Coordinates of C-alpha atoms in Angstrom, one line a residue:
Chain A
M1 CA -27.8 46.6 -34.0
N2 CA -28.7 50.1 -35.0
G3 CA -32.2 51.0 -34.0
P4 CA -34.8 48.9 -32.2
N5 CA -33.8 45.6 -30.4
I6 CA -35.2 42.4 -31.9
T7 CA -37.7 42.0 -29.0
W8 CA -39.7 44.9 -30.6
Y9 CA -39.8 43.1 -33.9
L10 CA -40.9 39.9 -32.1
G11 CA -43.6 41.9 -30.3
V12 CA -45.0 43.1 -33.6
A13 CA -44.9 39.6 -35.0
G14 CA -46.8 38.2 -32.0
F15 CA -49.4 40.9 -32.2
L16 CA -49.9 40.3 -35.9
F17 CA -50.3 36.5 -35.2
G18 CA -52.9 37.3 -32.4
V19 CA -54.9 39.7 -34.6
G20 CA -54.9 37.1 -37.4
A21 CA -56.1 34.4 -35.0
L22 CA -58.9 36.7 -33.8
G23 CA -60.0 37.2 -37.4
V24 CA -60.0 33.5 -38.2
L25 CA -62.0 32.7 -35.1
L26 CA -64.4 35.6 -35.2
R27 CA -65.3 36.3 -38.8
R28 CA -67.8 34.3 -40.8
N29 CA -67.0 35.4 -44.3
P30 CA -64.6 32.9 -45.8
L31 CA -62.9 35.7 -47.8
I32 CA -62.0 37.6 -44.6
V33 CA -61.0 34.3 -42.9
L34 CA -58.5 33.8 -45.8
L35 CA -57.2 37.4 -45.4
S36 CA -56.8 36.8 -41.6
L37 CA -54.8 33.6 -42.4
E38 CA -52.5 35.7 -44.5
I39 CA -51.9 38.0 -41.5
M40 CA -51.1 35.0 -39.3
L41 CA -48.6 33.7 -41.9
N42 CA -47.0 37.1 -42.2
G43 CA -46.6 37.3 -38.4
A44 CA -44.7 34.0 -38.5
N45 CA -42.6 35.3 -41.4
L46 CA -41.6 38.4 -39.5
A47 CA -40.5 36.3 -36.6
L48 CA -38.5 34.0 -39.0
I49 CA -36.7 37.0 -40.6
T50 CA -36.1 38.6 -37.2
F51 CA -34.3 35.5 -36.0
S52 CA -32.5 35.2 -39.2
R53 CA -31.0 38.6 -38.7
H54 CA -30.4 38.0 -35.0
L55 CA -28.4 34.8 -35.6
D56 CA -26.7 36.0 -38.8
N57 CA -28.1 32.9 -40.5
G58 CA -29.9 32.9 -43.9
D59 CA -32.0 29.8 -43.2
G60 CA -34.8 31.8 -41.7
Q61 CA -35.2 33.9 -44.9
I62 CA -35.3 30.7 -47.0
F63 CA -38.0 29.4 -44.7
A64 CA -39.9 32.7 -45.0
L65 CA -39.8 32.4 -48.8
A66 CA -41.1 28.8 -48.6
V67 CA -44.0 30.1 -46.4
M68 CA -44.8 32.7 -49.0
A69 CA -45.1 30.0 -51.7
V70 CA -47.3 27.9 -49.4
A71 CA -49.5 30.9 -48.7
A72 CA -49.9 31.6 -52.4
S73 CA -50.9 28.0 -53.0
E74 CA -53.4 28.2 -50.1
V75 CA -54.9 31.4 -51.6
V76 CA -55.3 29.7 -55.0
V77 CA -57.2 26.7 -53.6
G78 CA -59.2 28.8 -51.1
L79 CA -60.3 31.3 -53.6
G80 CA -61.1 28.5 -56.1
M81 CA -63.4 27.0 -53.5
V82 CA -65.0 30.4 -52.8
V83 CA -65.7 30.8 -56.5
A84 CA -67.1 27.3 -56.8
L85 CA -69.4 27.8 -53.8
N86 CA -70.6 31.1 -55.3
R87 CA -71.4 29.4 -58.6
K88 CA -73.5 26.8 -56.7
R89 CA -75.4 29.7 -55.0
V90 CA -74.1 28.5 -51.6
P91 CA -74.1 31.3 -49.0
L92 CA -70.6 32.6 -48.2
D93 CA -70.8 31.9 -44.4
V94 CA -68.4 29.4 -42.8
D95 CA -71.1 28.4 -40.3
R96 CA -73.4 27.2 -43.0
L97 CA -70.7 25.3 -45.0
S98 CA -71.4 22.2 -43.0
S99 CA -72.2 19.6 -45.7
L100 CA -69.0 17.7 -44.9
R101 CA -69.9 17.4 -41.2
G102 CA -69.9 13.8 -40.0
Chain B
M1 CA -20.9 60.3 -33.2
I2 CA -23.5 62.9 -34.1
V3 CA -24.0 61.2 -37.5
A4 CA -24.4 57.8 -35.8
S5 CA -27.0 59.1 -33.4
V6 CA -28.9 60.8 -36.3
G7 CA -28.9 57.5 -38.2
N8 CA -30.2 55.8 -35.1
V9 CA -33.1 58.2 -34.7
L10 CA -34.0 57.8 -38.4
V11 CA -34.0 54.0 -38.0
W12 CA -36.3 54.3 -35.0
A13 CA -38.6 56.8 -36.8
V14 CA -39.0 54.5 -39.8
W15 CA -39.5 51.5 -37.5
I16 CA -42.2 53.2 -35.5
L17 CA -44.0 54.4 -38.6
A18 CA -43.8 50.9 -40.2
A19 CA -44.8 49.0 -37.1
F20 CA -47.8 51.2 -36.3
A21 CA -48.9 51.1 -40.0
C22 CA -48.5 47.3 -39.8
L23 CA -50.5 46.9 -36.5
G24 CA -53.2 49.4 -37.5
S25 CA -53.9 47.9 -40.9
G26 CA -53.9 44.4 -39.3
V27 CA -56.6 45.4 -36.9
A28 CA -58.4 47.1 -39.9
V29 CA -58.4 43.9 -41.9
V30 CA -60.2 42.1 -39.1
S31 CA -62.7 44.9 -38.2
F32 CA -63.9 46.2 -41.6
S33 CA -67.4 44.9 -42.6
N34 CA -66.7 45.2 -46.3
P35 CA -64.2 42.5 -47.6
F36 CA -63.0 44.9 -50.3
Y37 CA -61.7 47.4 -47.7
S38 CA -60.2 44.5 -45.7
A39 CA -58.2 43.4 -48.8
L40 CA -57.0 47.0 -49.4
A41 CA -55.9 47.2 -45.7
L42 CA -54.0 43.9 -46.1
I43 CA -52.1 45.5 -49.0
G44 CA -51.0 48.3 -46.6
N45 CA -50.1 45.7 -44.0
L46 CA -47.9 43.7 -46.5
G47 CA -46.2 47.0 -47.7
S48 CA -45.3 48.1 -44.1
L49 CA -44.1 44.5 -43.4
A50 CA -41.7 44.9 -46.4
V51 CA -40.3 48.0 -44.7
L52 CA -39.7 46.0 -41.5
Y53 CA -37.9 43.3 -43.6
L54 CA -35.7 46.0 -45.1
L55 CA -34.7 47.2 -41.6
L56 CA -33.8 43.6 -40.8
S57 CA -31.5 43.6 -43.9
A58 CA -33.6 41.1 -45.8
E59 CA -33.7 42.9 -49.1
F60 CA -34.6 40.0 -51.3
V61 CA -37.5 38.9 -49.1
A62 CA -38.8 42.4 -49.0
A63 CA -38.8 42.6 -52.8
A64 CA -40.5 39.2 -53.1
Q65 CA -43.1 40.3 -50.5
V66 CA -44.1 43.4 -52.5
L67 CA -44.0 41.6 -55.9
V68 CA -45.7 38.3 -54.9
Y69 CA -47.9 39.2 -52.0
A70 CA -48.9 42.8 -52.4
G71 CA -48.8 42.4 -56.2
A72 CA -50.0 39.1 -57.5
V73 CA -51.9 37.5 -54.6
M74 CA -53.8 40.6 -53.6
V75 CA -54.8 41.3 -57.2
M76 CA -56.3 37.8 -57.3
F77 CA -58.1 38.5 -54.0
L78 CA -59.5 41.7 -55.3
F79 CA -60.7 40.1 -58.5
V80 CA -62.5 37.3 -56.6
I81 CA -64.1 39.7 -54.1
A82 CA -65.4 41.8 -57.0
Y83 CA -66.6 38.6 -58.7
V84 CA -68.5 37.1 -55.8
D85 CA -70.0 40.4 -54.6
P86 CA -70.0 39.5 -50.9
R87 CA -72.6 40.8 -48.6
L88 CA -71.5 43.2 -45.8
E89 CA -71.4 41.8 -42.3
S90 CA -70.3 43.4 -39.1
P91 CA -67.4 41.6 -37.3
W92 CA -69.7 40.7 -34.3
A93 CA -72.7 39.6 -36.4
G94 CA -74.2 36.1 -36.5
G95 CA -73.8 33.2 -34.2
P96 CA -74.3 33.1 -30.5
G97 CA -72.5 35.7 -28.3
W98 CA -70.4 33.1 -26.5
Q99 CA -68.7 32.3 -29.8
A100 CA -67.5 35.8 -30.2
I101 CA -66.4 36.0 -26.5
G102 CA -64.6 32.6 -26.9
A103 CA -62.8 33.9 -30.0
V104 CA -61.6 37.0 -28.3
L105 CA -60.5 35.1 -25.2
A106 CA -58.6 32.5 -27.3
A107 CA -56.8 35.2 -29.4
A108 CA -56.0 37.2 -26.2
A109 CA -54.6 34.0 -24.5
L110 CA -52.3 33.4 -27.6
L111 CA -51.1 37.0 -27.6
V112 CA -50.4 36.9 -23.8
E113 CA -48.4 33.6 -24.2
I114 CA -46.3 35.1 -27.0
I115 CA -45.6 38.3 -25.1
V116 CA -44.7 36.4 -21.9
V117 CA -42.3 34.1 -23.8
I118 CA -40.6 37.1 -25.5
G119 CA -40.4 39.0 -22.2
L120 CA -38.8 36.0 -20.3
N121 CA -36.0 35.9 -22.9
A122 CA -35.6 39.6 -23.5
G123 CA -32.7 40.1 -21.2
G124 CA -30.9 36.8 -22.1
S125 CA -30.3 35.3 -25.5
L126 CA -32.3 38.0 -27.3
A127 CA -30.3 41.0 -26.0
H128 CA -27.4 41.0 -28.4
S129 CA -27.6 40.4 -32.1
H130 CA -24.8 39.3 -34.3
D131 CA -23.4 41.7 -36.9
V132 CA -24.1 40.7 -40.4
G133 CA -22.0 41.3 -43.5
G134 CA -23.0 43.6 -46.4
S135 CA -24.2 40.8 -48.7
F136 CA -26.6 39.3 -46.1
G137 CA -30.1 39.0 -47.6
S138 CA -29.0 40.0 -51.1
P139 CA -30.4 38.1 -54.1
S140 CA -27.0 36.3 -54.7
Y141 CA -26.9 35.3 -51.0
I142 CA -30.4 33.9 -51.1
G143 CA -29.8 32.2 -54.5
R144 CA -26.6 30.5 -53.3
L145 CA -28.5 29.2 -50.2
F146 CA -31.4 27.9 -52.4
L147 CA -29.2 26.1 -54.8
T148 CA -26.8 24.6 -52.3
D149 CA -28.0 24.0 -48.8
H150 CA -31.7 24.1 -49.5
L151 CA -32.1 22.5 -52.9
L152 CA -34.7 20.0 -51.7
A153 CA -36.9 22.7 -50.2
F154 CA -36.6 24.6 -53.5
E155 CA -37.8 21.6 -55.5
I156 CA -40.6 20.7 -53.1
T157 CA -41.8 24.3 -53.2
S158 CA -42.1 24.1 -57.0
I159 CA -44.1 20.8 -56.7
V160 CA -46.4 22.5 -54.1
L161 CA -47.0 25.4 -56.5
L162 CA -47.7 23.0 -59.4
V163 CA -50.2 21.0 -57.3
A164 CA -51.9 24.2 -56.2
A165 CA -52.2 25.3 -59.9
I166 CA -53.7 22.0 -60.9
G167 CA -56.1 22.1 -57.9
G168 CA -57.2 25.6 -59.0
V169 CA -57.9 24.4 -62.5
I170 CA -59.9 21.4 -61.3
L171 CA -61.9 23.5 -58.9
G172 CA -62.8 25.9 -61.7
S173 CA -63.7 23.3 -64.3
H174 CA -65.7 21.2 -61.8
S175 CA -68.3 23.9 -61.2
R176 CA -68.5 24.7 -64.9
R177 CA -69.4 21.1 -65.7
S178 CA -72.0 20.8 -63.0
E179 CA -73.6 24.1 -64.3
A180 CA -74.0 22.5 -67.7
G181 CA -76.1 19.7 -66.2
V182 CA -73.5 17.0 -66.2
E183 CA -73.0 15.1 -62.9
P184 CA -70.0 16.5 -61.0
L185 CA -67.1 14.1 -60.1

Protein backbone atom coordinates (compact mmCIF):
# COMPACT_ATOMS: atom_id res chain seq x y z
CA MET A 1 0.00 0.00 0.00
CA ASN A 2 1.23 3.47 -0.84
CA GLY A 3 1.52 5.59 2.30
CA PRO A 4 0.79 4.59 5.89
CA ASN A 5 0.33 0.99 6.97
CA ILE A 6 -3.17 0.01 8.08
CA THR A 7 -2.07 -0.22 11.74
CA TRP A 8 -1.94 3.60 11.72
CA TYR A 9 -5.54 3.79 10.53
CA LEU A 10 -6.56 1.28 13.20
CA GLY A 11 -4.78 3.37 15.84
CA VAL A 12 -6.78 6.45 14.80
CA ALA A 13 -9.99 4.38 14.89
CA GLY A 14 -9.19 3.08 18.37
CA PHE A 15 -8.37 6.54 19.65
CA LEU A 16 -11.64 7.92 18.25
CA PHE A 17 -13.57 5.11 19.94
CA GLY A 18 -11.83 5.82 23.27
CA VAL A 19 -12.49 9.57 23.06
CA GLY A 20 -16.16 8.92 22.24
CA ALA A 21 -16.46 6.50 25.17
CA LEU A 22 -14.93 9.13 27.46
CA GLY A 23 -17.52 11.68 26.28
CA VAL A 24 -20.42 9.27 26.79
CA LEU A 25 -19.25 8.41 30.31
CA LEU A 26 -18.17 11.89 31.39
CA ARG A 27 -20.60 14.43 29.96
CA ARG A 28 -24.03 15.12 31.44
CA ASN A 29 -25.69 17.01 28.59
CA PRO A 30 -27.66 14.49 26.48
CA LEU A 31 -26.83 16.46 23.32
CA ILE A 32 -23.09 16.02 23.87
CA VAL A 33 -23.64 12.36 24.81
CA LEU A 34 -25.28 11.89 21.39
CA LEU A 35 -22.38 13.69 19.67
CA SER A 36 -19.89 11.42 21.49
CA LEU A 37 -21.89 8.37 20.40
CA GLU A 38 -21.44 9.57 16.81
CA ILE A 39 -17.67 9.67 17.39
CA MET A 40 -17.71 6.07 18.69
CA LEU A 41 -19.72 4.89 15.67
CA ASN A 42 -17.33 6.69 13.33
CA GLY A 43 -14.32 5.05 14.98
CA ALA A 44 -15.93 1.66 14.33
CA ASN A 45 -16.69 2.74 10.73
CA LEU A 46 -13.06 3.69 10.13
CA ALA A 47 -11.93 0.26 11.37
CA LEU A 48 -14.48 -1.46 9.10
CA ILE A 49 -13.34 0.48 6.03
CA THR A 50 -9.68 -0.09 6.90
CA PHE A 51 -10.20 -3.86 7.03
CA SER A 52 -12.27 -3.69 3.85
CA ARG A 53 -9.26 -2.14 2.08
CA HIS A 54 -6.81 -4.50 3.81
CA LEU A 55 -8.64 -7.66 2.71
CA ASP A 56 -9.79 -6.33 -0.71
CA ASN A 57 -13.38 -7.18 0.25
CA GLY A 58 -16.30 -4.77 -0.11
CA ASP A 59 -18.40 -6.22 2.71
CA GLY A 60 -16.82 -3.85 5.25
CA GLN A 61 -17.96 -0.83 3.26
CA ILE A 62 -21.52 -2.21 3.10
CA PHE A 63 -21.40 -2.70 6.88
CA ALA A 64 -20.15 0.89 7.31
CA LEU A 65 -23.06 2.22 5.23
CA ALA A 66 -25.51 0.21 7.36
CA VAL A 67 -23.89 1.67 10.50
CA MET A 68 -24.41 5.16 9.02
CA ALA A 69 -28.13 4.46 8.52
CA VAL A 70 -28.47 3.16 12.08
CA ALA A 71 -26.63 6.24 13.39
CA ALA A 72 -29.01 8.54 11.50
CA SER A 73 -32.00 6.66 13.00
CA GLU A 74 -30.47 6.92 16.47
CA VAL A 75 -30.01 10.69 16.05
CA VAL A 76 -33.65 11.11 14.94
CA VAL A 77 -35.00 9.28 18.00
CA GLY A 78 -32.49 10.82 20.43
CA LEU A 79 -33.09 14.38 19.27
CA GLY A 80 -36.86 13.76 19.30
CA MET A 81 -36.56 12.75 22.94
CA VAL A 82 -34.43 15.82 23.75
CA VAL A 83 -37.03 18.11 22.15
CA ALA A 84 -39.88 16.34 23.99
CA LEU A 85 -38.02 16.71 27.30
CA ASN A 86 -37.37 20.36 26.59
CA ARG A 87 -41.10 20.96 25.95
CA LYS A 88 -41.93 19.38 29.31
CA ARG A 89 -39.38 21.70 30.98
CA VAL A 90 -37.32 18.73 32.17
CA PRO A 91 -33.68 19.77 32.77
CA LEU A 92 -31.28 18.45 30.12
CA ASP A 93 -29.07 16.42 32.46
CA VAL A 94 -28.68 12.66 32.08
CA ASP A 95 -28.29 12.25 35.87
CA ARG A 96 -31.69 13.81 36.52
CA LEU A 97 -33.57 11.85 33.83
CA SER A 98 -34.26 9.07 36.32
CA SER A 99 -38.05 8.69 36.19
CA LEU A 100 -37.74 5.24 34.55
CA ARG A 101 -35.51 3.97 37.35
CA GLY A 102 -36.91 0.79 38.92
CA MET B 1 11.22 6.05 -8.77
CA ILE B 2 11.34 9.73 -7.84
CA VAL B 3 7.70 10.19 -8.88
CA ALA B 4 6.67 7.20 -6.73
CA SER B 5 8.48 8.53 -3.66
CA VAL B 6 6.97 12.01 -4.13
CA GLY B 7 3.54 10.39 -4.30
CA ASN B 8 4.32 8.46 -1.14
CA VAL B 9 5.32 11.64 0.71
CA LEU B 10 2.12 13.36 -0.47
CA VAL B 11 -0.03 10.48 0.78
CA TRP B 12 1.75 10.59 4.13
CA ALA B 13 1.30 14.38 4.38
CA VAL B 14 -2.43 14.18 3.63
CA TRP B 15 -2.77 11.27 6.06
CA ILE B 16 -1.00 13.14 8.88
CA LEU B 17 -3.11 16.28 8.32
CA ALA B 18 -6.39 14.33 8.21
CA ALA B 19 -5.55 12.10 11.18
CA PHE B 20 -4.51 14.97 13.43
CA ALA B 21 -7.56 17.03 12.40
CA CYS B 22 -9.68 13.97 13.17
CA LEU B 23 -8.14 13.34 16.62
CA GLY B 24 -8.04 17.03 17.56
CA SER B 25 -11.66 17.69 16.64
CA GLY B 26 -12.68 14.48 18.44
CA VAL B 27 -11.08 15.72 21.65
CA ALA B 28 -12.66 19.15 21.04
CA VAL B 29 -16.17 17.64 20.79
CA VAL B 30 -15.78 16.08 24.24
CA SER B 31 -14.10 19.06 25.91
CA PHE B 32 -16.11 22.11 24.71
CA SER B 33 -18.60 23.40 27.28
CA ASN B 34 -20.92 24.83 24.61
CA PRO B 35 -22.77 22.06 22.66
CA PHE B 36 -22.92 24.33 19.61
CA TYR B 37 -19.12 24.39 19.37
CA SER B 38 -19.06 20.62 19.96
CA ALA B 39 -21.39 20.08 17.00
CA LEU B 40 -19.21 22.33 14.79
CA ALA B 41 -16.11 20.35 15.87
CA LEU B 42 -17.93 17.11 14.99
CA ILE B 43 -18.49 18.44 11.44
CA GLY B 44 -14.70 18.89 11.16
CA ASN B 45 -14.21 15.39 12.53
CA LEU B 46 -16.57 13.87 9.94
CA GLY B 47 -14.93 15.83 7.11
CA SER B 48 -11.42 14.66 8.01
CA LEU B 49 -12.71 11.09 8.37
CA ALA B 50 -14.02 11.37 4.80
CA VAL B 51 -10.45 12.23 3.70
CA LEU B 52 -9.18 9.08 5.46
CA TYR B 53 -11.87 7.04 3.67
CA LEU B 54 -10.68 8.47 0.34
CA LEU B 55 -7.11 7.40 1.17
CA LEU B 56 -8.50 3.89 1.81
CA SER B 57 -10.10 4.02 -1.70
CA ALA B 58 -13.66 4.02 -0.33
CA GLU B 59 -14.94 6.82 -2.56
CA PHE B 60 -18.65 6.12 -2.25
CA VAL B 61 -18.55 5.87 1.56
CA ALA B 62 -16.59 9.14 1.73
CA ALA B 63 -19.23 10.91 -0.39
CA ALA B 64 -22.05 9.41 1.70
CA GLN B 65 -20.23 10.47 4.87
CA VAL B 66 -20.07 14.10 3.73
CA LEU B 67 -23.63 14.20 2.36
CA VAL B 68 -25.47 12.22 5.04
CA TYR B 69 -23.43 12.88 8.16
CA ALA B 70 -21.73 16.25 7.78
CA GLY B 71 -24.71 17.52 5.79
CA ALA B 72 -28.09 16.20 6.89
CA VAL B 73 -27.48 14.79 10.39
CA MET B 74 -25.37 17.69 11.62
CA VAL B 75 -27.83 20.30 10.30
CA MET B 76 -30.53 18.56 12.34
CA PHE B 77 -28.22 18.58 15.37
CA LEU B 78 -27.53 22.30 15.00
CA PHE B 79 -31.25 23.07 14.64
CA VAL B 80 -32.11 21.15 17.82
CA ILE B 81 -29.22 22.73 19.77
CA ALA B 82 -30.42 26.19 18.71
CA TYR B 83 -34.02 25.21 19.59
CA VAL B 84 -33.43 23.87 23.13
CA ASP B 85 -30.88 26.60 24.00
CA PRO B 86 -28.81 24.39 26.32
CA ARG B 87 -26.98 25.74 29.33
CA LEU B 88 -23.21 25.68 29.31
CA GLU B 89 -21.46 23.15 31.51
CA SER B 90 -17.81 22.39 31.94
CA PRO B 91 -16.84 18.78 31.10
CA TRP B 92 -15.91 18.07 34.72
CA ALA B 93 -18.92 19.77 36.34
CA GLY B 94 -21.65 18.01 38.31
CA GLY B 95 -21.70 14.66 40.06
CA PRO B 96 -19.12 13.32 42.48
CA GLY B 97 -15.45 13.37 41.54
CA TRP B 98 -15.15 9.58 41.60
CA GLN B 99 -17.57 9.40 38.64
CA ALA B 100 -15.27 11.55 36.51
CA ILE B 101 -12.22 9.54 37.59
CA GLY B 102 -14.05 6.29 36.84
CA ALA B 103 -15.07 7.58 33.40
CA VAL B 104 -11.48 8.54 32.53
CA LEU B 105 -10.15 5.20 33.82
CA ALA B 106 -12.73 3.18 31.87
CA ALA B 107 -12.05 5.07 28.63
CA ALA B 108 -8.28 4.75 29.12
CA ALA B 109 -8.63 0.99 29.74
CA LEU B 110 -10.63 0.62 26.49
CA LEU B 111 -8.00 2.59 24.57
CA VAL B 112 -5.09 0.55 26.03
CA GLU B 113 -6.85 -2.71 25.15
CA ILE B 114 -7.38 -1.59 21.54
CA ILE B 115 -3.77 -0.41 21.17
CA VAL B 116 -2.40 -3.65 22.66
CA VAL B 117 -4.48 -5.82 20.33
CA ILE B 118 -3.38 -3.79 17.30
CA GLY B 119 0.25 -3.87 18.44
CA LEU B 120 0.20 -7.66 18.93
CA ASN B 121 -0.99 -8.16 15.34
CA ALA B 122 1.05 -5.37 13.71
CA GLY B 123 3.89 -7.60 12.48
CA GLY B 124 1.69 -10.56 11.49
CA SER B 125 -1.56 -10.52 9.58
CA LEU B 126 -1.76 -6.70 9.45
CA ALA B 127 1.63 -6.21 7.80
CA HIS B 128 0.76 -6.66 4.13
CA SER B 129 -2.41 -5.41 2.46
CA HIS B 130 -3.93 -6.84 -0.68
CA ASP B 131 -3.85 -4.76 -3.83
CA VAL B 132 -7.24 -3.54 -4.94
CA GLY B 133 -8.55 -2.91 -8.42
CA GLY B 134 -9.43 0.50 -9.80
CA SER B 135 -13.18 0.06 -9.36
CA PHE B 136 -12.91 -0.89 -5.66
CA GLY B 137 -15.23 1.34 -3.60
CA SER B 138 -16.83 3.06 -6.59
CA PRO B 139 -20.62 3.63 -6.63
CA SER B 140 -21.20 0.84 -9.17
CA TYR B 141 -19.15 -1.60 -7.05
CA ILE B 142 -21.13 -0.71 -3.89
CA GLY B 143 -24.43 -0.79 -5.78
CA ARG B 144 -23.72 -4.25 -7.20
CA LEU B 145 -22.84 -5.56 -3.72
CA PHE B 146 -25.98 -4.02 -2.22
CA LEU B 147 -28.31 -5.50 -4.84
CA THR B 148 -26.74 -8.97 -5.00
CA ASP B 149 -24.90 -10.25 -1.92
CA HIS B 150 -26.37 -7.85 0.65
CA LEU B 151 -29.95 -7.39 -0.53
CA LEU B 152 -31.40 -8.41 2.86
CA ALA B 153 -29.22 -5.86 4.71
CA PHE B 154 -30.35 -3.20 2.21
CA GLU B 155 -34.05 -3.94 2.81
CA ILE B 156 -33.64 -4.13 6.60
CA THR B 157 -31.86 -0.77 6.55
CA SER B 158 -34.85 0.79 4.81
CA ILE B 159 -37.18 -0.67 7.45
CA VAL B 160 -34.95 0.70 10.25
CA LEU B 161 -35.07 4.17 8.68
CA LEU B 162 -38.87 3.96 8.29
CA VAL B 163 -39.33 2.92 11.94
CA ALA B 164 -37.03 5.77 13.08
CA ALA B 165 -39.03 8.29 11.02
CA ILE B 166 -42.32 7.05 12.52
CA GLY B 167 -40.75 7.20 16.00
CA GLY B 168 -39.63 10.78 15.42
CA VAL B 169 -43.14 11.80 14.36
CA ILE B 170 -44.72 10.06 17.38
CA LEU B 171 -42.25 11.68 19.79
CA GLY B 172 -42.99 15.10 18.31
CA SER B 173 -46.78 14.79 18.30
CA HIS B 174 -46.88 13.20 21.79
CA SER B 175 -45.50 16.30 23.50
CA ARG B 176 -47.74 18.61 21.45
CA ARG B 177 -50.85 16.74 22.63
CA SER B 178 -49.80 16.83 26.30
CA GLU B 179 -49.12 20.56 25.98
CA ALA B 180 -52.77 21.11 24.90
CA GLY B 181 -54.03 19.55 28.13
CA VAL B 182 -54.93 16.11 26.75
CA GLU B 183 -53.58 13.12 28.67
CA PRO B 184 -50.48 11.70 26.98
CA LEU B 185 -50.49 8.13 25.72
